[in-house]
Structure formats: C-alpha cells, structure tokens
Amino acid sequence: MWILEDVTAARQQRLQPTWSAKHDDITELANRREIERRLAEHVGSRRHEPVSVLFVDIDKFSEIQQGMGAEVADHFLYGLGQMLITKVRASDTVARLEDDHFVVLLPDCDQHYAQIVAEKIRSSIAGYRLRWGLHRARVKASLGVVQLQTSLDTVDAVLGAGQLACTEAKAAGGDSVRVFISSGSYEELAGA
C-alpha cells in the first residue's frame, strides 16, 4: 500500500526564511546582503577570469514616488527588476541595493562586454513603460561599469567605484553609461 502526501506547502514554509534573507521583498531580486556575499567571492580572487559590475541608478525616480505614490513606485520597481533579469545571462546576478539602485554582477565578463550589456540595459530601461491602472510613466537610467581589478580590494571599493562611474553618468545629464577607469586606488579617486 502506498500513501502519497503533497509536501510542497511544507517545503515552501521551510525555505521561506532562507529566501527572505537573500531577496528583496519588493522586486524579488537578490538583496544587498546577497550581492555583497556573491561579489566577495570574486574580489581578491586569484582566478584569471574577468568579472564586471554594473551600478544602475534610475533617473528622477523620486518624481514617480511623489507623483504616483509608493504602491505604484513599488510595482514599477518590480517590473523593472523582472525586465533587468531578461537582459543578462542566467549566470549573472541582478540585485536591488536600495531605493532605485540596482547592481548587476557579471562573472566571466570583461569591461568591453560589460559596456555592451550596460548599453542594452540603458536602452531597455528607456523603452520600459509603467502601466498601472490610469498611471503611465517612463524613466531613464544612469549606469556605471567597473571591472574588478587589484586596486579594488574590497566589496565596498567595487560598489563605490561603480557608484562613482554612475554619478559621472548622472552629471553628464543621465540616460548614459560611464566606465570606471583607475590608475590608482579607489580611495585616492574618491578622496577618502
């Protein structure tokens, strides 16, 4: 005699705390803690594969939050996160750091190809339209590209370099991609 029992619900309940610890509640992407953990695996690695990181900042996103409310802004972030996943490889990691800041970890990807991916993402974000009830909105994004290098010896230095390049893209008017290029350490460039 066989007795079958569906354990799907019980398994999902057991996995929920693990999933929640690694994912953002709104976008269902990896969260800051998880992307920092994954990035730490590559920082200082002796492997000779190139690794790049994209820092994505949505231009003028606060206008959507103020004009349409938090619920619409959250829906927009979710849709944007799902769209970002479709623009990268399965081996890449897309994460939401905070607010309207995203990070994409691109293992086995040099700066040249990372720029191509960044431009594809920038273009896709510019073409993405929010449709939620009567609300319609479009945004653009600034992206910073950084390839891991020996001078970027901590996770914070890598993320800071990506943010620095992204800030340059915003200063240039937004809706653009900038690459972090260093001849010294990140701390020297950031003035820390």
Short mmCIF file of C-alpha atoms in Angstrom, two decimals:
data_model
loop_
_atom_site.label_atom_id
_atom_site.label_comp_id
_atom_site.label_asym_id
_atom_site.label_seq_id
_atom_site.Cartn_x
_atom_site.Cartn_y
_atom_site.Cartn_z
CA MET A 1 0.00 0.00 0.00
CA TRP A 2 1.32 3.46 -0.97
CA ILE A 3 0.46 6.65 0.84
CA LEU A 4 1.24 9.84 -1.04
CA GLU A 5 1.39 13.22 0.59
CA ASP A 6 1.98 16.57 -1.07
CA VAL A 7 4.84 18.20 0.82
CA THR A 8 5.09 21.28 -1.43
CA ALA A 9 3.49 23.67 1.07
CA ALA A 10 5.60 22.38 3.97
CA ARG A 11 8.78 22.70 1.89
CA GLN A 12 7.89 26.26 0.88
CA GLN A 13 7.36 27.19 4.54
CA ARG A 14 10.78 25.77 5.47
CA LEU A 15 12.50 27.65 2.65
CA GLN A 16 10.75 30.99 3.27
CA PRO A 17 13.19 32.32 5.92
CA THR A 18 16.16 31.42 3.70
CA TRP A 19 14.60 33.02 0.64
CA SER A 20 13.64 36.19 2.54
CA ALA A 21 17.16 36.60 3.89
CA LYS A 22 18.61 36.69 0.37
CA HIS A 23 15.96 38.54 -1.61
CA ASP A 24 14.41 41.98 -1.76
CA ASP A 25 10.73 41.99 -0.73
CA ILE A 26 9.57 44.37 -3.46
CA THR A 27 11.49 43.22 -6.54
CA GLU A 28 12.17 39.59 -5.57
CA LEU A 29 15.75 40.13 -6.79
CA ALA A 30 18.82 39.41 -4.69
CA ASN A 31 19.20 41.92 -1.86
CA ARG A 32 22.24 43.93 -0.75
CA ARG A 33 23.49 41.25 1.63
CA GLU A 34 23.33 38.56 -1.07
CA ILE A 35 25.01 40.61 -3.80
CA GLU A 36 27.78 41.62 -1.38
CA ARG A 37 28.29 37.94 -0.49
CA ARG A 38 28.47 36.92 -4.16
CA LEU A 39 30.74 39.82 -5.04
CA ALA A 40 33.05 38.93 -2.14
CA GLU A 41 33.64 35.55 -3.78
CA HIS A 42 35.24 37.39 -6.73
CA VAL A 43 37.05 40.27 -5.00
CA GLY A 44 40.66 39.31 -4.46
CA SER A 45 40.18 36.01 -6.26
CA ARG A 46 43.26 34.50 -7.83
CA ARG A 47 41.23 33.16 -10.74
CA HIS A 48 42.06 34.82 -14.00
CA GLU A 49 38.55 35.32 -15.29
CA PRO A 50 37.37 38.90 -15.73
CA VAL A 51 34.44 39.98 -13.56
CA SER A 52 32.47 43.18 -14.07
CA VAL A 53 29.82 45.00 -12.08
CA LEU A 54 27.12 47.38 -13.31
CA PHE A 55 25.69 50.01 -10.98
CA VAL A 56 22.23 51.16 -12.13
CA ASP A 57 20.52 54.31 -10.83
CA ILE A 58 17.06 55.23 -12.14
CA ASP A 59 17.00 58.89 -13.17
CA LYS A 60 14.34 61.07 -11.48
CA PHE A 61 12.62 58.11 -9.85
CA SER A 62 11.56 60.27 -6.91
CA GLU A 63 9.12 62.03 -9.25
CA ILE A 64 7.26 58.74 -9.75
CA GLN A 65 7.19 58.12 -6.00
CA GLN A 66 5.89 61.61 -5.24
CA GLY A 67 3.51 61.85 -8.18
CA MET A 68 2.02 58.36 -8.17
CA GLY A 69 2.55 57.04 -4.66
CA ALA A 70 4.51 54.25 -3.04
CA GLU A 71 2.34 51.37 -4.31
CA VAL A 72 2.78 52.40 -7.95
CA ALA A 73 6.51 53.00 -7.41
CA ASP A 74 6.88 49.51 -5.90
CA HIS A 75 5.01 47.98 -8.85
CA PHE A 76 7.31 49.87 -11.20
CA LEU A 77 10.43 48.62 -9.38
CA TYR A 78 9.17 45.05 -9.54
CA GLY A 79 8.53 45.27 -13.30
CA LEU A 80 11.88 46.95 -13.85
CA GLY A 81 13.66 44.21 -11.89
CA GLN A 82 11.98 41.49 -13.93
CA MET A 83 12.96 43.27 -17.14
CA LEU A 84 16.60 43.53 -15.96
CA ILE A 85 16.74 39.76 -15.48
CA THR A 86 15.81 39.26 -19.13
CA LYS A 87 18.77 41.37 -20.29
CA VAL A 88 21.52 39.31 -18.64
CA ARG A 89 22.73 35.71 -18.66
CA ALA A 90 21.46 33.08 -16.25
CA SER A 91 24.90 33.08 -14.58
CA ASP A 92 24.66 36.81 -13.81
CA THR A 93 23.10 38.22 -10.63
CA VAL A 94 20.73 41.18 -10.57
CA ALA A 95 20.17 42.77 -7.16
CA ARG A 96 18.38 45.75 -5.69
CA LEU A 97 20.67 47.62 -3.30
CA GLU A 98 18.18 50.19 -2.06
CA ASP A 99 15.54 52.60 -3.33
CA ASP A 100 16.09 52.82 -7.09
CA HIS A 101 19.66 51.48 -7.15
CA PHE A 102 20.41 48.12 -8.73
CA VAL A 103 23.64 46.14 -9.19
CA VAL A 104 24.38 43.51 -11.81
CA LEU A 105 27.25 41.08 -11.20
CA LEU A 106 28.72 39.78 -14.46
CA PRO A 107 31.17 36.90 -13.87
CA ASP A 108 33.43 35.94 -16.77
CA CYS A 109 32.75 39.29 -18.44
CA ASP A 110 35.37 41.89 -19.30
CA GLN A 111 34.86 45.65 -19.42
CA HIS A 112 34.17 45.73 -23.17
CA TYR A 113 31.28 43.26 -22.97
CA ALA A 114 30.06 44.81 -19.72
CA GLN A 115 29.71 48.13 -21.58
CA ILE A 116 27.63 46.39 -24.25
CA VAL A 117 25.38 44.86 -21.59
CA ALA A 118 25.11 48.22 -19.82
CA GLU A 119 24.08 49.96 -23.02
CA LYS A 120 21.49 47.25 -23.70
CA ILE A 121 20.10 47.72 -20.18
CA ARG A 122 20.10 51.52 -20.50
CA SER A 123 18.20 51.31 -23.78
CA SER A 124 15.70 48.80 -22.36
CA ILE A 125 15.00 50.96 -19.33
CA ALA A 126 14.43 53.99 -21.58
CA GLY A 127 11.91 51.92 -23.54
CA TYR A 128 10.18 50.45 -20.47
CA ARG A 129 6.74 51.89 -19.73
CA LEU A 130 4.90 51.61 -16.45
CA ARG A 131 1.21 50.85 -16.86
CA TRP A 132 -0.71 50.61 -13.58
CA GLY A 133 -4.38 51.49 -13.64
CA LEU A 134 -4.59 55.00 -15.03
CA HIS A 135 -0.90 55.68 -14.37
CA ARG A 136 1.62 55.78 -17.20
CA ALA A 137 5.28 56.63 -16.75
CA ARG A 138 8.69 56.28 -18.36
CA VAL A 139 12.12 56.69 -16.84
CA LYS A 140 15.72 56.58 -17.91
CA ALA A 141 18.80 55.33 -16.10
CA SER A 142 22.43 56.15 -15.47
CA LEU A 143 24.84 53.21 -15.37
CA GLY A 144 28.35 52.79 -14.06
CA VAL A 145 30.58 49.95 -15.27
CA VAL A 146 33.55 48.63 -13.30
CA GLN A 147 35.75 45.63 -13.97
CA LEU A 148 37.29 44.06 -10.88
CA GLN A 149 40.97 44.87 -10.50
CA THR A 150 43.61 44.54 -7.81
CA SER A 151 43.23 48.16 -6.67
CA LEU A 152 39.58 47.42 -5.80
CA ASP A 153 40.33 45.04 -2.96
CA THR A 154 37.04 45.19 -1.02
CA VAL A 155 33.37 44.83 -1.87
CA ASP A 156 32.78 48.43 -0.74
CA ALA A 157 35.53 49.66 -3.07
CA VAL A 158 33.97 47.86 -6.05
CA LEU A 159 30.48 49.16 -5.30
CA GLY A 160 31.90 52.64 -4.65
CA ALA A 161 33.73 52.59 -7.99
CA GLY A 162 30.52 51.59 -9.75
CA GLN A 163 28.62 54.33 -7.96
CA LEU A 164 31.33 56.86 -8.86
CA ALA A 165 31.01 55.96 -12.55
CA CYS A 166 27.23 56.12 -12.24
CA THR A 167 27.46 59.58 -10.64
CA GLU A 168 29.52 60.71 -13.64
CA ALA A 169 26.78 59.40 -15.94
CA LYS A 170 24.16 61.36 -13.95
CA ALA A 171 26.34 64.51 -14.05
CA ALA A 172 26.51 64.18 -17.85
CA GLY A 173 22.73 64.51 -17.99
CA GLY A 174 21.65 60.97 -17.19
CA ASP A 175 20.48 58.27 -19.59
CA SER A 176 24.08 57.26 -20.21
CA VAL A 177 26.81 54.76 -19.35
CA ARG A 178 30.21 55.61 -17.83
CA VAL A 179 33.15 53.32 -17.12
CA PHE A 180 35.31 53.41 -14.01
CA ILE A 181 38.96 53.57 -15.04
CA SER A 182 41.59 53.72 -12.34
CA SER A 183 45.29 54.26 -12.37
CA GLY A 184 45.40 54.34 -8.57
CA SER A 185 43.34 53.03 -5.72
CA TYR A 186 39.64 53.74 -5.33
CA GLU A 187 40.33 55.64 -2.10
CA GLU A 188 42.59 58.08 -3.96
CA LEU A 189 39.92 58.72 -6.57
CA ALA A 190 37.09 59.09 -4.09
CA GLY A 191 39.13 61.41 -1.89
CA ALA A 192 38.60 59.18 1.12
#
